[in-house]
Tab-separated table of C-alpha atoms in Angstrom:
chain	number	residue	atom	x	y	z
A	19	MET	CA	0.000	0.000	0.000
A	20	LEU	CA	1.324	3.424	-0.954
A	21	LEU	CA	1.458	5.971	1.879
A	22	ASP	CA	0.362	9.579	1.408
A	23	GLU	CA	2.696	12.475	2.242
A	24	ARG	CA	1.373	12.958	5.768
A	25	LYS	CA	1.996	9.338	6.696
A	26	GLN	CA	5.445	9.505	5.078
A	27	GLU	CA	6.192	12.476	7.326
A	28	LEU	CA	4.961	10.453	10.288
A	29	VAL	CA	7.309	7.608	9.329
A	30	TRP	CA	10.221	10.055	9.150
A	31	PHE	CA	9.274	11.630	12.477
A	32	LEU	CA	9.033	8.280	14.246
A	33	TYR	CA	12.381	7.232	12.838
A	34	ARG	CA	14.259	10.496	13.345
A	35	HIS	CA	12.849	11.823	16.624
A	36	GLN	CA	11.518	8.737	18.412
A	37	ASN	CA	14.448	6.514	17.349
A	38	MET	CA	12.086	3.747	16.248
A	39	LYS	CA	13.206	0.925	13.972
A	40	PRO	CA	11.283	0.145	10.747
A	41	SER	CA	9.572	-2.875	12.343
A	42	ALA	CA	8.357	-0.756	15.293
A	43	ILE	CA	7.166	1.959	12.880
A	44	ALA	CA	5.216	-0.653	10.878
A	45	ASP	CA	3.583	-1.908	14.092
A	46	ALA	CA	2.688	1.662	15.127
A	47	LEU	CA	1.091	2.389	11.730
A	48	LYS	CA	-0.899	-0.841	11.906
A	49	SER	CA	-2.168	-0.197	15.441
A	50	THR	CA	-2.913	3.518	14.901
A	51	TYR	CA	-4.202	3.710	11.307
A	52	GLY	CA	-4.968	0.065	10.549
A	53	ILE	CA	-2.471	0.160	7.682
A	54	SER	CA	-0.223	-2.821	7.185
A	55	VAL	CA	3.100	-1.701	5.767
A	56	GLY	CA	6.144	-3.906	5.390
A	57	ASN	CA	9.553	-3.159	6.819
A	58	LYS	CA	10.988	-2.896	3.298
A	59	GLN	CA	8.516	-0.135	2.344
A	60	ILE	CA	9.356	1.759	5.545
A	61	SER	CA	13.075	1.455	4.744
A	62	ASN	CA	12.451	2.714	1.185
A	63	ILE	CA	10.572	5.765	2.506
A	64	LEU	CA	13.389	6.534	4.937
A	65	ASN	CA	15.996	6.226	2.166
A	66	ARG	CA	14.023	8.527	-0.155
A	67	VAL	CA	13.743	11.174	2.574
A	68	ALA	CA	17.421	10.846	3.481
A	69	HIS	CA	18.514	11.233	-0.163
A	70	GLY	CA	16.300	14.262	-0.779
A	71	GLN	CA	13.773	12.609	-3.094
A	72	VAL	CA	10.924	13.873	-0.936
A	73	ARG	CA	10.259	17.605	-1.263
A	74	ARG	CA	12.443	19.526	1.177
A	75	HIS	CA	9.772	21.913	2.486
A	76	ARG	CA	7.647	18.952	3.534
A	77	ARG	CA	10.524	17.237	5.314
A	78	LEU	CA	10.459	17.486	9.090
A	79	GLU	CA	13.587	19.023	10.558
A	80	SER	CA	14.740	19.343	14.119
A	81	GLY	CA	14.877	22.655	15.967
A	82	ARG	CA	12.381	25.055	17.416
A	83	PRO	CA	9.635	26.451	15.186
A	84	LEU	CA	10.203	29.886	13.710
A	85	THR	CA	7.133	31.446	15.283
A	86	SER	CA	8.708	33.509	18.050
A	87	CYS	CA	8.784	36.705	15.930
A	88	SER	CA	5.123	36.466	14.894
A	89	PRO	CA	2.919	39.591	14.736
A	90	ASP	CA	1.190	38.573	17.996
A	91	ASN	CA	4.500	38.241	19.828
A	92	SER	CA	5.710	41.490	18.294
A	93	ALA	CA	2.588	43.268	19.555
A	94	MET	CA	3.051	41.791	23.057
A	95	VAL	CA	6.673	42.979	23.200
A	96	CYS	CA	5.777	46.477	21.977
A	97	ASP	CA	2.957	46.704	24.534
A	98	ALA	CA	5.371	45.702	27.292
A	99	VAL	CA	7.826	48.391	26.173
A	100	GLU	CA	5.094	51.040	26.013
A	101	ASP	CA	3.922	50.144	29.538
A	102	GLU	CA	7.420	50.240	31.012
A	103	PRO	CA	9.993	51.638	28.544
A	104	ILE	CA	13.092	51.034	30.670
A	105	VAL	CA	12.477	47.351	31.383
A	106	PRO	CA	15.339	45.015	30.330
A	107	ALA	CA	14.828	42.556	27.475
A	108	THR	CA	15.312	39.648	29.887
A	109	VAL	CA	12.364	40.834	31.979
A	110	ILE	CA	10.199	41.242	28.858
A	111	ALA	CA	11.173	37.704	27.854
A	112	LYS	CA	10.156	36.326	31.266
A	113	ARG	CA	6.846	38.203	31.291
A	114	THR	CA	5.822	37.262	27.744
A	115	GLY	CA	7.355	33.792	27.524
A	116	ILE	CA	9.218	34.733	24.340
A	117	PRO	CA	12.942	33.902	24.097
A	118	ARG	CA	15.244	36.815	24.981
A	119	THR	CA	16.981	36.774	21.602
A	120	SER	CA	13.615	36.975	19.858
A	121	VAL	CA	12.608	39.907	22.069
A	122	GLN	CA	15.827	41.682	21.096
A	123	ARG	CA	15.229	40.864	17.409
A	124	ILE	CA	11.669	42.245	17.575
A	125	LEU	CA	12.848	45.435	19.288
A	126	LYS	CA	15.602	45.907	16.720
A	127	LYS	CA	13.153	45.444	13.820
A	128	ARG	CA	10.809	47.997	15.409
A	129	GLY	CA	13.634	50.552	15.611
A	130	PHE	CA	14.257	50.549	19.351
A	131	LYS	CA	17.775	51.283	20.593
A	132	LEU	CA	19.150	48.523	22.823
A	133	VAL	CA	21.463	49.963	25.442
A	134	SER	CA	23.828	47.533	27.127
A	135	LYS	CA	26.758	47.836	29.485
A	136	ALA	CA	29.158	47.870	26.519
A	137	SER	CA	27.272	50.658	24.754
A	138	SER	CA	29.025	53.821	23.723
A	139	SER	CA	26.020	55.922	24.697
A	140	VAL	CA	26.635	55.404	28.402
A	141	SER	CA	25.558	58.936	29.233
A	142	VAL	CA	22.058	58.206	27.904
A	143	ALA	CA	21.831	55.054	30.012
A	144	TYR	CA	23.241	56.999	32.954
A	145	LEU	CA	20.576	59.647	32.491
A	146	ILE	CA	17.770	57.099	32.333
A	147	ILE	CA	18.937	55.147	35.365
A	148	THR	CA	19.209	58.328	37.410
A	149	LEU	CA	15.782	59.574	36.373
A	150	GLN	CA	14.334	56.168	37.103
A	151	VAL	CA	15.491	56.510	40.735
A	152	ARG	CA	17.109	53.084	40.784
A	153	VAL	CA	20.077	54.414	42.699
A	154	HIS	CA	21.088	51.512	44.893
A	155	CYS	CA	24.047	52.050	47.198
A	156	VAL	CA	24.586	55.665	46.131
A	157	ASN	CA	25.306	58.337	48.711
A	158	GLU	CA	23.769	61.830	48.794
A	159	LYS	CA	26.743	63.524	47.150
A	160	GLN	CA	26.611	61.098	44.207
A	161	GLN	CA	22.865	61.610	43.886
A	162	LYS	CA	23.368	65.379	43.774
A	163	ASN	CA	26.103	65.037	41.111
A	164	ARG	CA	23.896	62.737	39.058
A	165	ALA	CA	20.957	65.096	39.251
A	166	GLU	CA	23.152	67.977	38.034
A	167	CYS	CA	24.490	65.868	35.180
A	168	CYS	CA	20.971	64.829	34.178
A	169	GLN	CA	19.786	68.428	34.144
A	170	ARG	CA	22.623	69.303	31.747
A	171	LEU	CA	22.081	66.261	29.518
A	172	LEU	CA	18.294	66.462	29.327
A	173	PRO	CA	18.101	69.419	26.878
A	174	LYS	CA	20.667	67.763	24.600
A	175	LEU	CA	18.541	64.662	23.983
A	176	ASN	CA	15.326	64.831	21.993
A	177	ASP	CA	12.233	63.086	23.334
A	178	GLU	CA	11.800	60.766	20.349
A	179	PHE	CA	15.265	59.282	20.905
A	180	MET	CA	14.598	58.779	24.611
A	181	LYS	CA	11.365	56.852	23.951
A	182	ARG	CA	13.149	54.340	21.739
A	183	ILE	CA	15.806	53.224	24.254
A	184	VAL	CA	15.441	49.797	25.841
A	185	PHE	CA	17.905	47.986	28.099
A	186	SER	CA	19.179	44.603	26.966
A	187	ASP	CA	20.394	43.473	30.374
A	188	GLU	CA	19.927	44.266	34.035
A	189	LYS	CA	23.289	45.943	34.551
A	190	LEU	CA	23.072	48.957	36.837
A	191	PHE	CA	25.132	51.815	35.498
A	192	LEU	CA	27.146	53.423	38.280
A	193	ILE	CA	29.190	55.687	36.040
A	194	SER	CA	29.880	59.264	36.965
A	195	PRO	CA	31.059	61.814	34.405
A	196	PRO	CA	34.711	62.887	34.373
A	197	ARG	CA	35.394	65.786	36.714
A	198	ASN	CA	38.397	68.077	36.511
A	199	SER	CA	39.435	68.352	40.138
A	200	ASN	CA	41.446	71.540	39.499
A	201	THR	CA	38.615	73.608	38.051
A	202	GLY	CA	35.574	71.649	39.246
A	203	VAL	CA	34.277	71.376	35.648
A	204	ILE	CA	32.192	68.304	34.855
A	205	ARG	CA	32.458	66.959	31.312
A	206	ASP	CA	29.867	64.690	29.755
A	207	ALA	CA	30.013	62.453	26.676
A	208	TYR	CA	29.044	65.366	24.427
A	209	GLY	CA	31.990	67.565	25.342
A	210	PRO	CA	32.463	70.537	27.663
A	211	PRO	CA	29.369	72.374	28.947
């Protein structure tokens, strides 16, 4: 009896992913579908699939399905970013159940700027962290210096750019701008004030 494409795919799946032998596959087909297929026919199907005689797009492959960047997932990620724009990608991944790399891919496709600890725009991340009031283990003098730095940096950054920044990790930026101790001048990433 000739098997249709769906049952050929089932044969390949049972062989490849369940590690079943042709005789066990034949028994499974007989008990499930009532089809009696010989071991030789099962072996022929497996050889045809292995040698590429079955159409490639119908052939079952291993690996996770490519559905993590679907429009629904993209909408969920964008909603999460709109609700809390400074949340790290790892937190978005945990909340939505989407892999972190897919979250980062979705954000990149949507035009968001991912800021990480190795980013060159540290002053922007510094500004956001300070405004977010996530200043753990920072004394009053450092808080005052950060507030002054933020007040100077705020006019230099446009609002549209600020809305499109997302953190890619949970690193806390504890970077203070360079200060010339002789003159007391604070310099930021954009040059002298």
